[in-house]
Coordinates of C-alpha atoms in Angstrom, one line a residue:
X94 CA 104.7 96.4 87.2
X95 CA 104.8 94.7 90.7
X96 CA 101.4 92.3 91.1
X97 CA 101.1 93.6 95.3
X98 CA 101.9 97.4 93.8
X99 CA 98.9 98.4 92.0
X100 CA 96.0 100.2 93.3
X101 CA 92.8 102.0 92.4
X102 CA 91.9 103.6 96.3
X103 CA 91.6 107.1 96.9
X104 CA 92.6 106.7 101.1
X105 CA 91.4 110.3 101.6
X106 CA 93.9 110.6 104.7
X107 CA 92.2 114.1 106.0
X108 CA 88.7 112.1 106.8
X109 CA 90.9 109.5 109.2
X110 CA 90.2 112.4 111.9
X111 CA 86.5 113.2 111.7
X112 CA 84.2 111.2 113.6
X113 CA 80.9 113.2 111.8
X114 CA 81.9 112.1 108.5
X115 CA 83.4 108.1 109.5
X116 CA 79.9 107.9 111.0
X117 CA 78.1 109.2 108.3
X118 CA 80.5 107.5 105.7
X119 CA 80.2 104.3 107.1
X120 CA 76.5 104.0 107.0
X121 CA 76.9 103.7 102.9
X122 CA 80.2 101.7 102.7
X123 CA 81.5 98.7 101.2
X124 CA 83.1 96.8 103.6
X125 CA 86.0 94.1 103.9
X126 CA 85.8 91.2 106.1
X127 CA 89.4 89.9 106.8
X128 CA 90.3 87.2 109.8
X129 CA 93.3 87.8 111.1
X130 CA 93.0 84.3 113.4
X131 CA 92.2 82.1 110.4
X132 CA 95.8 83.5 108.9
X133 CA 95.0 87.3 108.0
X134 CA 92.4 85.5 104.8
X135 CA 89.4 86.7 102.4
X136 CA 86.6 86.2 100.8
X137 CA 86.6 86.3 97.4
X138 CA 84.8 84.8 94.1
X139 CA 87.3 82.6 92.3
X140 CA 85.1 81.7 89.8
X141 CA 85.2 85.0 87.5
X142 CA 87.9 86.4 85.6
X143 CA 89.6 87.8 87.4
X144 CA 89.0 86.4 90.6
X145 CA 87.1 89.8 92.8
X146 CA 86.6 90.4 96.5
X147 CA 83.8 90.0 98.4
X148 CA 82.6 93.4 100.0
X149 CA 79.7 92.8 102.6
X150 CA 76.8 95.7 103.6
X151 CA 78.1 97.3 106.9
X152 CA 74.7 96.0 108.4
X153 CA 76.6 92.4 108.0
X154 CA 79.4 93.0 109.6
X155 CA 79.4 91.4 112.9
X156 CA 77.8 93.4 116.2
X157 CA 81.7 92.9 117.9
X158 CA 83.2 94.3 115.4
X159 CA 82.3 97.6 114.1
X160 CA 83.3 99.3 116.8
X161 CA 87.5 98.3 115.5
X162 CA 86.5 99.1 111.7
X163 CA 89.6 101.3 109.9
X164 CA 88.7 104.3 106.8
X165 CA 90.4 102.3 103.9
X166 CA 89.5 105.1 101.8
X167 CA 86.9 106.0 99.3
X168 CA 86.9 104.5 95.5
X169 CA 87.1 105.9 92.4
X170 CA 82.8 105.5 92.2
X171 CA 83.0 108.1 96.0
X172 CA 82.1 105.0 98.1
X173 CA 83.5 105.0 101.8
X174 CA 85.4 101.4 102.3
X175 CA 86.0 99.8 105.6
X176 CA 88.2 97.1 107.3
X177 CA 87.2 94.5 109.6
X178 CA 88.9 91.7 111.9
X179 CA 86.3 88.9 112.3
X180 CA 85.5 86.0 111.1
X181 CA 84.4 85.8 107.6
X182 CA 80.6 85.3 106.5
X183 CA 78.9 82.1 105.2
X184 CA 78.2 82.9 101.4
X185 CA 77.7 81.1 98.3
X186 CA 80.2 80.8 95.6
X187 CA 83.4 82.5 98.0
X188 CA 85.8 81.0 99.0
X189 CA 88.2 82.1 102.1
X190 CA 91.5 83.2 99.7
X191 CA 94.8 84.8 101.0
X192 CA 96.7 87.4 99.5
X193 CA 99.7 85.3 98.7
X194 CA 98.0 82.8 96.3
X195 CA 95.0 85.4 94.7
X196 CA 96.8 88.6 94.3
X197 CA 98.3 88.2 91.0
X198 CA 95.2 87.1 89.9
X199 CA 93.8 90.3 91.0
X200 CA 92.3 93.5 89.8
X201 CA 94.4 96.4 90.6
X202 CA 91.2 97.7 92.9
X203 CA 91.3 94.0 94.7
X204 CA 95.0 93.8 94.5
X205 CA 95.7 97.2 96.4
X206 CA 92.4 96.4 98.5
X207 CA 93.5 92.9 99.9
X208 CA 97.1 94.2 100.2
X209 CA 96.3 97.8 102.1
X210 CA 94.6 96.4 105.1
X211 CA 96.8 92.6 105.8
X212 CA 99.6 95.4 106.3
X213 CA 97.5 97.7 108.5
X214 CA 95.9 94.7 110.7
X215 CA 99.5 93.0 111.3
X216 CA 101.2 96.5 112.4
X217 CA 98.5 96.8 114.3
X218 CA 98.6 92.8 115.9
X219 CA 102.3 93.7 116.0
X220 CA 101.6 97.4 118.8
X221 CA 99.1 96.4 121.6
X222 CA 101.6 98.4 123.5
X223 CA 103.5 101.4 122.9
X224 CA 108.1 101.4 122.9
X225 CA 107.9 103.9 124.4
X226 CA 106.1 104.2 127.1
X227 CA 105.5 100.9 128.0
X228 CA 101.1 101.5 128.4
X229 CA 98.5 99.4 126.2
X230 CA 98.1 101.3 122.9
X231 CA 94.6 102.0 121.5
X232 CA 92.8 102.2 117.7
X233 CA 92.8 106.2 116.8
X234 CA 92.5 107.5 113.9
X235 CA 90.2 105.5 112.0
X236 CA 92.5 102.7 112.4
X237 CA 95.8 105.3 111.1
X238 CA 97.2 105.4 114.7
X239 CA 97.2 104.2 118.0
X240 CA 97.5 106.4 121.1
X241 CA 98.8 105.3 124.8
X242 CA 97.0 107.2 128.5
X243 CA 99.7 109.7 128.5
X244 CA 98.6 110.7 124.6
X245 CA 102.0 109.0 122.7
X246 CA 101.0 108.7 119.9
X247 CA 102.8 105.8 117.0
X248 CA 101.7 105.4 113.5
X249 CA 101.9 102.7 111.0
X250 CA 105.3 102.0 109.6
X251 CA 107.2 100.0 106.6
X252 CA 110.0 98.4 107.3
X253 CA 112.5 98.7 104.1
X254 CA 114.0 95.6 102.1
X255 CA 116.2 95.0 99.3
X256 CA 115.9 92.6 96.2
X257 CA 118.1 92.0 93.7
X258 CA 118.3 89.9 90.6
X259 CA 121.9 90.1 90.3
X260 CA 122.7 88.5 86.2
X261 CA 125.1 89.0 83.8
X262 CA 124.6 91.5 81.6
X263 CA 124.2 88.9 78.8
X264 CA 121.5 89.5 76.3
X265 CA 119.7 85.9 74.3
X266 CA 119.3 82.5 75.8
X267 CA 122.4 82.5 76.7
X268 CA 122.4 85.2 79.8
X269 CA 122.8 84.2 82.9
X270 CA 121.0 85.0 86.7
X271 CA 121.9 84.0 90.0
X272 CA 119.1 83.1 91.9
X273 CA 119.7 81.4 96.0
X274 CA 117.5 78.4 98.2
X275 CA 117.2 79.9 100.9
X276 CA 118.2 78.1 104.6
X277 CA 115.0 78.6 106.0
X278 CA 112.7 77.5 104.1
X279 CA 111.0 74.4 104.3
X280 CA 111.9 71.3 102.3
X281 CA 109.7 69.7 99.4
X282 CA 111.1 66.1 97.9
X283 CA 112.0 66.0 94.9
X284 CA 111.6 70.2 94.6
X285 CA 114.4 73.3 95.3
X286 CA 112.9 76.9 95.3
X287 CA 115.1 79.3 94.4
X288 CA 114.6 83.0 94.4
X289 CA 116.3 86.5 94.4
X290 CA 118.5 87.6 96.8
X291 CA 117.1 90.0 99.4
X292 CA 117.4 91.5 102.8
X293 CA 116.4 94.2 105.3
X294 CA 117.8 98.0 104.6
X295 CA 120.3 98.5 108.1
X296 CA 119.5 102.2 109.9
X297 CA 121.9 104.9 107.5
X298 CA 122.2 103.0 105.5
X299 CA 120.9 103.6 101.6
X300 CA 118.7 100.5 99.5
X301 CA 121.9 100.5 97.2
X302 CA 123.6 99.7 99.8
X303 CA 122.2 96.8 100.6
X304 CA 121.9 95.4 97.3
X305 CA 125.8 95.6 97.7
X306 CA 126.1 94.1 100.5
X307 CA 123.4 91.8 100.7
X308 CA 125.0 90.2 98.1
X309 CA 128.6 89.7 99.2
X310 CA 127.3 88.2 102.9
X311 CA 124.8 86.2 101.1
X312 CA 127.0 84.2 97.8
X313 CA 130.0 86.7 98.6
X314 CA 130.0 87.7 94.9
X315 CA 130.5 91.9 93.9
X316 CA 127.9 93.6 92.2
X317 CA 128.0 95.9 89.2
X318 CA 125.0 98.9 87.6
X319 CA 122.7 98.4 90.3
X320 CA 119.1 99.3 89.1
X321 CA 115.7 100.4 90.9
X322 CA 113.0 98.2 89.3
X323 CA 110.0 98.8 90.6
X324 CA 108.5 98.3 94.4
X325 CA 105.7 96.1 96.3
X326 CA 104.4 96.2 100.0
X327 CA 105.5 91.9 100.8
X328 CA 102.9 92.8 104.3
X329 CA 103.9 90.1 105.7
X330 CA 104.1 91.3 108.5
X331 CA 105.0 95.1 106.9
X332 CA 108.1 95.4 104.7
X333 CA 107.8 97.5 101.5
X334 CA 110.1 95.4 98.5
X335 CA 112.0 97.8 96.5
X336 CA 112.8 95.2 93.2
X337 CA 116.5 96.0 92.0
X338 CA 118.4 94.2 88.6
X339 CA 122.4 94.6 89.0
X340 CA 125.6 92.7 87.2
X341 CA 128.0 90.1 88.7
X342 CA 130.7 88.6 86.5
X343 CA 129.6 84.3 86.6
X344 CA 133.5 83.4 86.8
X345 CA 133.4 85.1 90.7
X346 CA 133.5 81.8 92.9
X347 CA 130.5 82.4 95.3
X348 CA 130.3 80.9 98.4
X349 CA 127.2 80.7 100.7
X350 CA 127.1 82.7 103.9
X351 CA 124.8 79.0 104.9
X352 CA 122.9 80.7 107.6
X353 CA 121.5 82.7 104.9
X354 CA 121.5 80.7 102.1
X355 CA 121.5 76.7 101.2
X356 CA 122.2 76.5 97.8
X357 CA 123.0 79.7 95.5
X358 CA 123.6 78.8 91.3
X359 CA 124.0 80.1 88.0
X360 CA 120.4 79.5 85.1
X361 CA 120.5 80.6 82.1
X362 CA 117.6 82.1 79.6
X363 CA 116.6 79.2 78.4
X364 CA 116.4 77.3 81.9
X365 CA 114.3 80.1 83.8
X366 CA 112.1 79.9 80.6
X367 CA 111.5 75.8 80.7
X368 CA 110.8 76.2 84.6
X369 CA 108.3 78.8 83.2
X370 CA 106.5 76.7 81.3
X371 CA 106.2 73.3 83.6
X372 CA 109.5 71.2 82.6
X373 CA 111.5 70.0 85.1
X374 CA 114.9 71.7 85.4
X375 CA 117.5 69.3 87.1
X376 CA 119.1 71.2 90.6
X377 CA 121.4 68.3 91.9
X378 CA 120.0 65.8 94.3
X379 CA 117.0 64.8 92.3
X380 CA 115.1 68.3 92.8
X381 CA 113.5 70.2 90.2
X382 CA 113.7 73.9 90.4
X383 CA 110.2 75.8 91.8
X384 CA 110.8 79.4 90.8
X385 CA 109.1 82.7 93.7
X386 CA 105.1 81.8 93.6
X387 CA 103.8 84.5 91.6
X388 CA 102.5 87.2 94.0
X389 CA 105.8 87.8 94.7
X390 CA 108.0 91.1 93.7
X391 CA 111.3 88.4 93.5
X392 CA 108.9 87.3 90.3
X393 CA 108.9 90.6 88.9
X394 CA 112.2 90.4 88.7
X395 CA 112.8 87.4 87.5
X396 CA 110.7 87.9 84.1
X397 CA 111.7 91.5 83.7
X398 CA 115.5 90.1 83.4
X399 CA 113.6 87.1 81.1
X400 CA 112.4 89.3 78.7
X401 CA 114.8 91.9 78.6

């Protein structure tokens, strides 16, 4: 399962419009504090195995943040969980962490909580005004909608995107996959990051059609045998990544769109395995291969192919 697709929380959506229940629930809740002013970080204890998110008691939440508390759901033990956007408290043995760096290390419960919290906060930050009326909106339904003075309501949305690991269908160490280096990624001397090909699904388009289109546009290669492999939220700011595997002919010429892809090339299972083991895999220009980060669905797809 992709690392950010895991969760144990019951979202209990029917409680979002029950003010009396929410008020009572707050008094016995656990509260996750996320600081959007600090790149969406939360507190975690990283000296445990696995690392754990730090949730605080309601009385420990700064007073200005209480009014904006959002209801995330109910834990398996029956305890409600709320979210607040506030500066992180100073607690011994904790560190401010971002989902990108620790999401794959968390247990299912914490991975799901942090992913949901960050996605929800990112949506609120981008929808202060109604796209229909232009009026300022206010948080409603315990954080799960916004409403303007005329009563026009908006709900959190997720942008569907596809990501695909293109491979040649060959088993064993000689099997190859096609990865790209995005033209907008920052460069680190001596390193070049390669990842799966990805893009947003356009209006009126199926996910599979988007796979065909994006691969053709980015590297000029036709693909076949498109197979769904899993999905995960990527809340930066708010995408649902639909992961696929697809086959292509490695003899077909690769023609990159320079606005999208700086480099693209085929890698063998031997090369990918070596890079994952920390060994140097040259990619030209004195650079070595860097693969996607552990919290990404891209690395999940790489492993899915590598182990196939």
